[in-house]
Backbone as a printed PyTorch tensor [residue, N CA C, xyz], in Angstrom:
tensor([[[-20.2760, -11.1220,  -4.9760],
         [-21.0540, -12.0680,  -4.0600],
         [-20.0130, -12.7410,  -3.1460]],

        [[-18.8180, -12.9740,  -3.6250],
         [-17.7880, -13.6040,  -2.6080],
         [-17.3590, -12.6910,  -1.5060]],

        [[-17.4640, -11.4720,  -1.7390],
         [-17.1250, -10.4360,  -0.6400],
         [-18.1920, -10.0370,   0.1370]],

        [[-19.4530, -10.0430,  -0.4370],
         [-20.6090,  -9.6490,   0.2610],
         [-20.9640, -10.3680,   1.4600]],

        [[-20.6410, -11.4860,   1.6680],
         [-20.8330, -12.2590,   2.9230],
         [-20.0190, -11.8140,   4.0310]],

        [[-19.0780, -10.8860,   3.8100],
         [-18.1360, -10.5320,   5.0510],
         [-18.8860,  -9.4730,   5.8360]],

        [[-18.6580,  -9.4850,   7.2160],
         [-19.1570,  -8.4880,   8.0700],
         [-18.7550,  -7.0580,   7.5050]],

        [[-19.5590,  -6.1690,   7.6090],
         [-19.3880,  -4.9340,   7.0830],
         [-18.1180,  -4.1990,   7.4520]],

        [[-17.7890,  -4.0750,   8.7280],
         [-16.5420,  -3.6030,   9.4270],
         [-15.3160,  -4.3090,   8.5810]],

        [[-15.3370,  -5.4740,   8.6100],
         [-14.2660,  -6.3200,   8.0490],
         [-14.1350,  -5.9040,   6.5730]],

        [[-15.2680,  -5.9080,   5.9050],
         [-15.2110,  -5.6610,   4.5110],
         [-14.7080,  -4.3040,   4.1550]],

        [[-15.1180,  -3.3630,   4.9910],
         [-14.5770,  -2.0210,   5.0390],
         [-13.0520,  -1.8650,   5.0030]],

        [[-12.6170,  -2.5290,   6.0970],
         [-11.1430,  -2.4930,   6.3610],
         [-10.4210,  -3.1810,   5.1760]],

        [[-11.0140,  -4.2690,   4.6660],
         [-10.2590,  -5.0570,   3.5430],
         [-10.1930,  -4.1220,   2.3190]],

        [[-11.4350,  -3.5350,   1.9980],
         [-11.4890,  -2.7000,   0.8680],
         [-10.4240,  -1.4500,   0.9880]],

        [[-10.5340,  -0.9000,   2.2820],
         [ -9.4050,   0.2840,   2.3250],
         [ -7.9520,  -0.1770,   2.3160]],

        [[ -7.6760,  -1.2680,   2.9030],
         [ -6.3430,  -1.7890,   2.8100],
         [ -5.8650,  -2.0560,   1.4460]],

        [[ -6.7920,  -2.7820,   0.5790],
         [ -6.5860,  -2.9910,  -0.7420],
         [ -6.3700,  -1.7310,  -1.5850]],

        [[ -7.2030,  -0.6950,  -1.2020],
         [ -7.2000,   0.3870,  -1.7760],
         [ -5.9440,   1.2310,  -1.7330]],

        [[ -5.3560,   1.2990,  -0.4670],
         [ -4.2880,   1.9300,  -0.3260],
         [ -3.0170,   1.1900,  -0.7990]],

        [[ -3.0450,  -0.0700,  -0.9770],
         [ -1.9960,  -0.8230,  -1.7020],
         [ -2.0640,  -0.4870,  -3.1970]],

        [[ -3.1350,  -0.3620,  -3.8470],
         [ -3.4150,   0.1500,  -5.2320],
         [ -2.8590,   1.5170,  -5.3410]],

        [[ -3.0250,   2.3150,  -4.3570],
         [ -2.8610,   3.7080,  -4.4080],
         [ -1.3010,   3.8800,  -4.7580]],

        [[ -0.5020,   2.9730,  -3.9640],
         [  0.8670,   3.0820,  -3.9290],
         [  1.3740,   2.5130,  -5.4290]],

        [[  0.8300,   1.4030,  -5.7670],
         [  1.2090,   0.6530,  -7.1000],
         [  0.8440,   1.6700,  -8.2430]],

        [[ -0.1440,   2.5500,  -7.9310],
         [ -0.5330,   3.2860,  -9.0950],
         [  0.1560,   4.7320,  -9.0920]],

        [[  0.9860,   5.0720,  -8.0650],
         [  1.6640,   6.2800,  -7.8710],
         [  2.4940,   6.7230,  -9.1610]],

        [[  3.1440,   5.6170,  -9.8050],
         [  3.9010,   5.9580, -10.8510],
         [  3.0710,   5.8060, -12.1220]],

        [[  1.7120,   5.6200, -12.1180],
         [  0.8400,   5.5750, -13.0010],
         [  0.7680,   4.2990, -13.9490]],

        [[  1.5570,   3.3250, -13.4170],
         [  1.6490,   1.9780, -14.0770],
         [  1.6340,   0.9570, -12.8500]],

        [[  0.6010,   0.0510, -12.9290],
         [  0.3910,  -1.1150, -12.1410],
         [  0.9650,  -2.3640, -12.9490]],

        [[  2.0550,  -2.8500, -12.5930],
         [  2.5840,  -3.9910, -13.3300],
         [  2.0490,  -5.2170, -12.6300]],

        [[  2.4610,  -6.5070, -13.2970],
         [  1.9410,  -7.7680, -12.8860],
         [  2.6010,  -8.0810, -11.4350]],

        [[  3.7910,  -7.7620, -11.3050],
         [  4.4270,  -7.9950,  -9.9530],
         [  3.8160,  -7.3350,  -8.8330]],

        [[  3.3880,  -6.1540,  -9.1470],
         [  2.8170,  -5.3200,  -8.1440],
         [  1.3550,  -5.9490,  -7.7090]],

        [[  0.7030,  -6.3460,  -8.7580],
         [ -0.5660,  -6.9010,  -8.6980],
         [ -0.4700,  -7.9740,  -7.8480]],

        [[  0.3110,  -9.0860,  -8.2100],
         [  0.5030, -10.2920,  -7.4700],
         [  0.9270, -10.1240,  -6.0610]],

        [[  1.7160,  -9.0980,  -5.6770],
         [  2.1690,  -8.8380,  -4.5320],
         [  0.9570,  -8.2470,  -3.6350]],

        [[  0.1800,  -7.4470,  -4.1690],
         [ -1.0570,  -6.8670,  -3.4740],
         [ -1.9580,  -8.2210,  -3.3280]],

        [[ -2.2230,  -9.0100,  -4.3910],
         [ -3.0230, -10.2590,  -3.9440],
         [ -2.5780, -10.9500,  -2.7040]],

        [[ -1.2300, -11.3320,  -2.9770],
         [ -0.6170, -12.1130,  -1.7430],
         [ -0.7840, -11.3410,  -0.5040]],

        [[ -0.4960, -10.1980,  -0.2330],
         [ -0.6120,  -9.5090,   0.8530],
         [ -2.0200,  -9.3280,   1.5000]],

        [[ -3.0730,  -9.0830,   0.5010],
         [ -4.2940,  -9.0190,   0.9400],
         [ -4.8170, -10.4250,   1.4880]],

        [[ -4.4160, -11.4030,   0.9500],
         [ -4.8210, -12.8010,   1.3900],
         [ -4.1390, -13.1470,   2.5640]],

        [[ -2.9270, -12.9640,   2.7920],
         [ -2.0660, -13.2720,   4.0280],
         [ -2.5480, -12.4030,   5.0710]],

        [[ -2.6910, -11.0900,   4.9240],
         [ -3.1380, -10.0780,   6.0210],
         [ -4.5390,  -9.9680,   6.5350]],

        [[ -5.3440, -10.5360,   5.7430],
         [ -6.9320, -10.5310,   5.9340],
         [ -7.4390, -11.8300,   6.2910]],

        [[ -6.9150, -12.9050,   5.6600],
         [ -7.4990, -14.1470,   5.8030],
         [ -8.4240, -14.4330,   4.7320]],

        [[ -8.5400, -13.8140,   3.6600],
         [ -9.3780, -13.9920,   2.4400],
         [ -8.6300, -15.1450,   1.7950]],

        [[ -9.5840, -15.8110,   0.9170],
         [ -9.0700, -16.8740,   0.0920],
         [ -8.2580, -16.0850,  -1.0360]],

        [[ -7.5750, -17.0140,  -1.8150],
         [ -6.9390, -16.2930,  -3.0060],
         [ -7.8340, -15.7850,  -3.9360]],

        [[ -9.0320, -16.3910,  -4.1750],
         [ -9.8900, -15.7580,  -5.2520],
         [-10.6540, -14.6190,  -4.7070]],

        [[-10.7240, -14.4180,  -3.4150],
         [-11.3880, -13.1840,  -2.6840],
         [-10.3830, -12.0970,  -2.7400]],

        [[ -9.2940, -12.3860,  -2.5280],
         [ -8.0170, -11.5180,  -2.6080],
         [ -7.8830, -11.0570,  -3.8260]],

        [[ -7.9200, -11.8550,  -5.0540],
         [ -7.8460, -11.3120,  -6.3190],
         [ -8.9230, -10.3830,  -6.8100]],

        [[-10.1530, -10.6720,  -6.3760],
         [-11.3250,  -9.7640,  -6.4960],
         [-11.0190,  -8.4340,  -5.8680]],

        [[-10.7560,  -8.5560,  -4.4460],
         [-10.6600,  -7.2930,  -3.6300],
         [ -9.5090,  -6.3400,  -4.2890]],

        [[ -8.4850,  -6.9960,  -4.8810],
         [ -7.4600,  -6.2030,  -5.4310],
         [ -7.7780,  -5.5800,  -6.9600]],

        [[ -8.7740,  -6.3320,  -7.7470],
         [ -9.2490,  -5.9410,  -8.7790],
         [-10.1070,  -4.6520,  -8.6590]],

        [[-10.9550,  -4.8320,  -7.5770],
         [-11.9050,  -3.5760,  -7.2680],
         [-11.0570,  -2.4810,  -6.6890]],

        [[-10.0220,  -2.6980,  -5.9230],
         [ -9.3050,  -1.5220,  -5.5460],
         [ -8.4270,  -0.7880,  -6.5060]],

        [[ -7.9320,  -1.7110,  -7.4430],
         [ -7.2840,  -1.0620,  -8.6240],
         [ -8.0120,  -0.1960,  -9.5560]],

        [[ -9.2760,  -0.6480,  -9.7060],
         [-10.1910,   0.0370, -10.6010],
         [-10.6180,   1.4070,  -9.7850]],

        [[-10.7450,   1.2490,  -8.6170],
         [-11.2200,   2.5090,  -7.7410],
         [-10.2140,   3.6130,  -7.9530]],

        [[ -8.8720,   3.1780,  -7.5480],
         [ -7.6730,   3.9880,  -7.6160],
         [ -7.4030,   4.5450,  -8.9910]],

        [[ -7.7650,   4.0040,  -9.9390],
         [ -7.5320,   4.4320, -11.2870],
         [ -8.5570,   5.3640, -11.6190]],

        [[ -9.8950,   5.0460, -11.3460],
         [-11.1790,   5.9410, -11.6210],
         [-11.1470,   7.2300, -10.8200]],

        [[-11.0090,   6.9760,  -9.4470],
         [-11.2350,   8.1130,  -8.5490],
         [-10.0080,   8.8480,  -8.0330]],

        [[ -8.8230,   8.2030,  -8.2150],
         [ -7.6710,   8.7780,  -8.0220],
         [ -7.5580,   9.6920,  -6.6570]],

        [[ -7.2260,  10.8540,  -6.6500],
         [ -7.0480,  11.6630,  -5.4070],
         [ -8.4070,  11.9320,  -4.7530]],

        [[ -9.4460,  11.7350,  -5.3670],
         [-10.6600,  12.0810,  -4.7310],
         [-11.0800,  11.1900,  -3.5200]],

        [[-10.7940,   9.9420,  -3.4850],
         [-11.1250,   9.0290,  -2.4740],
         [-10.0850,   8.7730,  -1.5670]],

        [[ -8.8930,   9.2910,  -1.8350],
         [ -7.7440,   8.8660,  -1.1060],
         [ -7.8310,   9.0490,   0.4530]],

        [[ -8.1200,  10.2830,   0.5780],
         [ -8.2260,  10.7210,   1.9640],
         [ -9.2490,  10.1760,   2.7920]],

        [[-10.3990,   9.9610,   2.2120],
         [-11.5880,   9.4100,   2.9400],
         [-11.3600,   7.9420,   3.2270]],

        [[-10.8290,   7.2050,   2.1010],
         [-10.4340,   5.8440,   2.3740],
         [ -9.4940,   5.6830,   3.5020]],

        [[ -8.3050,   6.3380,   3.3290],
         [ -7.2800,   6.2940,   4.3470],
         [ -7.7540,   6.4980,   5.8250]],

        [[ -8.7420,   7.4630,   5.9070],
         [ -9.2500,   7.8150,   7.1700],
         [-10.0420,   6.7050,   7.7340]],

        [[-10.6820,   5.8160,   6.8740],
         [-11.2220,   4.5910,   7.3730],
         [-10.2460,   3.7060,   8.0110]],

        [[ -9.0270,   3.5510,   7.5240],
         [ -7.9660,   2.7880,   8.2480],
         [ -7.4620,   3.4900,   9.3480]],

        [[ -7.3930,   4.6470,   9.4190],
         [ -6.9920,   5.5220,  10.5040],
         [ -7.8430,   5.3050,  11.6120]],

        [[ -9.1810,   5.1920,  11.5150],
         [-10.0180,   5.0460,  12.5360],
         [-10.3010,   3.7390,  13.0750]],

        [[ -9.9720,   2.7290,  12.2770],
         [-10.2130,   1.2510,  12.5390],
         [ -8.8860,   0.5380,  12.8450]],

        [[ -7.8830,   1.0450,  12.4030],
         [ -6.6940,   0.1160,  12.6110],
         [ -5.9410,   0.5210,  13.9980]],

        [[ -5.1470,  -0.5020,  14.6540],
         [ -4.4640,  -0.1420,  15.7110],
         [ -3.0320,   0.4440,  15.1410]],

        [[ -2.2490,   0.9420,  15.9070],
         [ -0.9120,   1.4670,  15.8480],
         [ -0.1520,   0.3020,  14.9660]],

        [[ -0.1130,  -0.9040,  15.6320],
         [  0.4460,  -2.0270,  15.0050],
         [ -0.0010,  -2.4320,  13.7340]],

        [[ -1.3740,  -2.4220,  13.3860],
         [ -1.7440,  -2.6300,  12.1930],
         [ -1.2910,  -1.6300,  11.1180]],

        [[ -1.2220,  -0.4330,  11.5820],
         [ -0.7890,   0.6870,  10.7620],
         [  0.5460,   0.6040,  10.2610]],

        [[  1.4500,   0.1240,  11.1450],
         [  2.8030,   0.0470,  10.9190],
         [  2.9030,  -1.2950,   9.8910]],

        [[  2.2260,  -2.2500,  10.1340],
         [  2.1860,  -3.2960,   9.1500],
         [  1.6260,  -2.9880,   7.8660]],

        [[  0.7570,  -2.1290,   7.6010],
         [  0.1820,  -1.6700,   6.5220],
         [  1.4000,  -0.8200,   5.8560]],

        [[  1.9800,  -0.0190,   6.5970],
         [  3.2520,   0.7420,   5.9440],
         [  4.1110,  -0.2500,   5.2650]],

        [[  4.5580,  -1.4560,   6.0990],
         [  5.4450,  -2.2940,   5.5360],
         [  4.9090,  -3.0310,   4.2720]],

        [[  3.6890,  -3.2250,   4.1750],
         [  2.9260,  -3.8020,   2.9570],
         [  3.0260,  -2.7360,   2.0060]],

        [[  2.9230,  -1.4990,   2.1290],
         [  2.9770,  -0.3970,   1.0420],
         [  4.3300,  -0.4550,   0.3980]],

        [[  5.4220,  -0.4930,   1.2630],
         [  6.8190,  -0.5980,   0.7660],
         [  7.0860,  -1.9290,  -0.0360]],

        [[  6.4700,  -3.0100,   0.4620],
         [  6.4900,  -4.4440,  -0.3090],
         [  5.8820,  -4.3040,  -1.8570]],

        [[  4.7800,  -3.4820,  -1.8300],
         [  4.2390,  -3.3670,  -3.0970],
         [  5.1180,  -2.5010,  -4.1120]],

        [[  5.5130,  -1.3420,  -3.4780],
         [  6.4610,  -0.5080,  -4.2310],
         [  7.5710,  -1.1040,  -4.6070]],

        [[  8.2500,  -2.0490,  -3.8950],
         [  9.5150,  -2.6500,  -4.1330],
         [  9.3120,  -3.9970,  -5.1340]],

        [[  8.1220,  -4.1980,  -5.3630],
         [  7.8230,  -5.4590,  -6.1210],
         [  8.2590,  -5.4580,  -7.4720]],

        [[  8.4230,  -4.3430,  -8.0760],
         [  8.7790,  -4.2630,  -9.4950],
         [ 10.3590,  -4.0590,  -9.5670]],

        [[ 11.1260,  -4.1730,  -8.5860],
         [ 12.5350,  -4.1180,  -8.6190],
         [ 13.1150,  -2.8430,  -8.0020]],

        [[ 12.3830,  -2.0620,  -7.2190],
         [ 12.8700,  -0.7980,  -6.5920],
         [ 11.7080,   0.0730,  -6.2320]],

        [[ 11.9390,   0.9640,  -5.3120],
         [ 10.9220,   1.8110,  -4.6300],
         [ 11.1270,   3.2300,  -5.4740]],

        [[ 10.1600,   3.6410,  -6.4220],
         [ 10.5330,   4.9410,  -6.8790],
         [ 10.2470,   5.9260,  -6.0600]],

        [[ 10.7630,   7.2080,  -6.3270],
         [ 10.6070,   8.3560,  -5.3840],
         [  9.1730,   8.8210,  -5.1980]],

        [[  8.5300,   8.6690,  -6.3950],
         [  6.9120,   9.0380,  -6.4470],
         [  6.2230,   7.9870,  -5.4020]],

        [[  6.6070,   6.6380,  -5.4700],
         [  5.9390,   5.7180,  -4.6430],
         [  6.2920,   5.9450,  -3.0830]],

        [[  7.6750,   6.4220,  -2.8980],
         [  7.8540,   6.5490,  -1.4700],
         [  7.3140,   7.8620,  -1.0030]],

        [[  6.9920,   8.8250,  -1.8110],
         [  6.3200,  10.0620,  -1.4380],
         [  4.8520,   9.6610,  -0.9780]],

        [[  4.2790,   8.8870,  -1.8860],
         [  2.9350,   8.5220,  -1.5900],
         [  2.7200,   7.7580,  -0.3000]],

        [[  3.6870,   6.8450,   0.0130],
         [  3.6850,   6.1820,   1.2020],
         [  3.7890,   7.2320,   2.4800]],

        [[  4.8020,   8.1550,   2.4150],
         [  4.8180,   9.0610,   3.1990],
         [  3.4560,   9.8170,   3.4560]],

        [[  2.8420,  10.0970,   2.4100],
         [  1.4080,  10.8900,   2.5060],
         [  0.4960,   9.8380,   3.2540]],

        [[  0.5790,   8.7240,   2.9340],
         [ -0.4400,   7.6590,   3.5460],
         [  0.0160,   7.6020,   5.0190]],

        [[  1.1780,   7.5240,   5.3350],
         [  1.5920,   7.5050,   6.5900],
         [  1.0080,   8.6040,   7.5330]],

        [[  1.2180,   9.7730,   6.9400],
         [  0.7610,  10.9840,   7.5490],
         [ -0.7940,  10.8430,   7.7220]],

        [[ -1.4250,  10.5520,   6.7980],
         [ -2.9590,  10.4080,   6.7300],
         [ -3.3640,   9.3230,   7.8530]],

        [[ -2.6710,   8.4020,   8.1020],
         [ -2.9640,   7.2710,   9.0140],
         [ -2.7330,   7.8230,  10.3200]],

        [[ -2.1860,   9.0780,  10.5400],
         [ -1.8400,   9.6630,  11.6930],
         [ -0.5760,   9.0240,  12.5960]],

        [[  0.2980,   8.5720,  11.6790],
         [  1.6600,   7.9700,  12.1500],
         [  2.5130,   9.2830,  12.0580]],

        [[  3.4570,   9.3240,  12.9150],
         [  4.4010,  10.3510,  13.0000],
         [  5.5310,   9.8670,  11.9940]],

        [[  6.3360,  10.9880,  11.7440],
         [  7.2810,  10.7880,  10.6910],
         [  8.4510,   9.6910,  10.9780]],

        [[  8.6980,   9.7140,  12.2450],
         [  9.6000,   8.6510,  12.7620],
         [  9.2260,   7.2930,  12.5070]],

        [[  7.6980,   7.1480,  12.4460],
         [  7.3680,   5.5650,  12.1410],
         [  7.5250,   5.4160,  10.6010]],

        [[  7.3620,   6.3230,   9.8270],
         [  7.6560,   6.1840,   8.4220],
         [  8.9140,   5.8190,   8.1780]],

        [[  9.8540,   6.5760,   8.8250],
         [ 11.4090,   6.4820,   8.7270],
         [ 11.8110,   4.9890,   9.1300]],

        [[ 11.1140,   4.5900,  10.2170],
         [ 11.5450,   3.3380,  10.7300],
         [ 11.1840,   1.9240,   9.6880]],

        [[  9.9900,   2.2720,   9.0270],
         [  9.6790,   1.2550,   8.0080],
         [ 10.5480,   1.5090,   6.7360]],

        [[ 10.7260,   2.8260,   6.1820],
         [ 11.3630,   3.1800,   5.1730],
         [ 12.7390,   2.6150,   5.1180]],

        [[ 13.3850,   2.6420,   6.3930],
         [ 14.8490,   2.3720,   6.5300],
         [ 15.0180,   0.8030,   6.2790]],

        [[ 13.9990,   0.0140,   6.5660],
         [ 14.0590,  -1.5780,   6.1730],
         [ 13.9440,  -1.7420,   4.7170]],

        [[ 13.6670,  -0.8100,   4.0100],
         [ 13.6120,  -0.8970,   2.4550],
         [ 14.6380,   0.0230,   1.8510]],

        [[ 15.6680,   0.4460,   2.6400],
         [ 16.6250,   1.3620,   2.0810],
         [ 17.3320,   0.8050,   0.7780]],

        [[ 17.6500,  -0.4430,   0.8660],
         [ 18.2860,  -1.0390,  -0.2860],
         [ 17.4600,  -0.9750,  -1.4980]],

        [[ 16.1090,  -0.8720,  -1.3770],
         [ 15.1830,  -0.8600,  -2.4710],
         [ 14.9690,   0.5580,  -3.0570]],

        [[ 15.3380,   1.5720,  -2.3230],
         [ 15.0910,   2.9240,  -2.7680],
         [ 15.8770,   3.4450,  -3.9240]],

        [[ 15.0900,   3.5210,  -5.0630],
         [ 15.8490,   3.8860,  -6.3250],
         [ 16.7480,   5.0970,  -6.2760]],

        [[ 16.3820,   6.1710,  -5.4680],
         [ 17.1330,   7.3550,  -5.4330],
         [ 18.4930,   7.0340,  -4.6520]],

        [[ 18.4100,   6.1320,  -3.6810],
         [ 19.6800,   5.7480,  -3.0080],
         [ 20.4950,   4.8260,  -3.8330]],

        [[ 19.8520,   3.8730,  -4.6630],
         [ 20.5870,   3.0910,  -5.6890],
         [ 21.3430,   3.8520,  -6.6480]],

        [[ 20.7420,   4.9820,  -7.1220],
         [ 21.5000,   5.9190,  -8.1610],
         [ 22.5810,   6.4050,  -7.4410]],

        [[ 22.5980,   7.0270,  -6.3040],
         [ 23.7260,   7.4450,  -5.5410],
         [ 24.8090,   6.4590,  -5.4180]],

        [[ 24.4770,   5.3210,  -4.9810],
         [ 25.3720,   4.1970,  -4.5820],
         [ 26.1410,   3.8530,  -6.1040]],

        [[ 25.2930,   3.9750,  -7.3410],
         [ 25.9510,   3.6560,  -8.5670],
         [ 26.9170,   4.7630,  -8.8520]],

        [[ 26.5820,   5.8700,  -8.7630],
         [ 27.3640,   7.0650,  -9.0240],
         [ 28.5440,   7.1360,  -8.2350]],

        [[ 28.7260,   6.6190,  -7.0120],
         [ 29.7850,   6.6300,  -6.1810],
         [ 30.8560,   5.4450,  -6.4280]],

        [[ 30.1560,   4.4460,  -7.1290],
         [ 31.1010,   3.1800,  -7.3970],
         [ 31.7790,   3.4140,  -8.7140]]])
């Protein structure tokens, strides 16, 4: 009921945004508390929802991502592709990396999922690399290389 009062287009965008955040969080098959709290914070900050509404949106998105997995991924991401500006898509990518990094590092499977989402959003690979480079210090694969050279 708290979310039903939103205009349909806005509700669809928020649901798709929360879903892709959940998609990245669930990429390693485990959505931990830090990822969930990061998703809730980002949904509230980026969409203007109240904290309670953001919590609800994230709960629904997490459940959908777990239940429907790859079945709805492309369809949901296409909603964002069709409704978001390039600037919004870049902000979404940043949010995806923030969720992936929430548990102490970006796993390769999460990085790959974000790359797939970027492609589905119609962003060129250079756009993905631009945002990815801001999280370079969080990429687990590079952390291991740094540890091995030290």
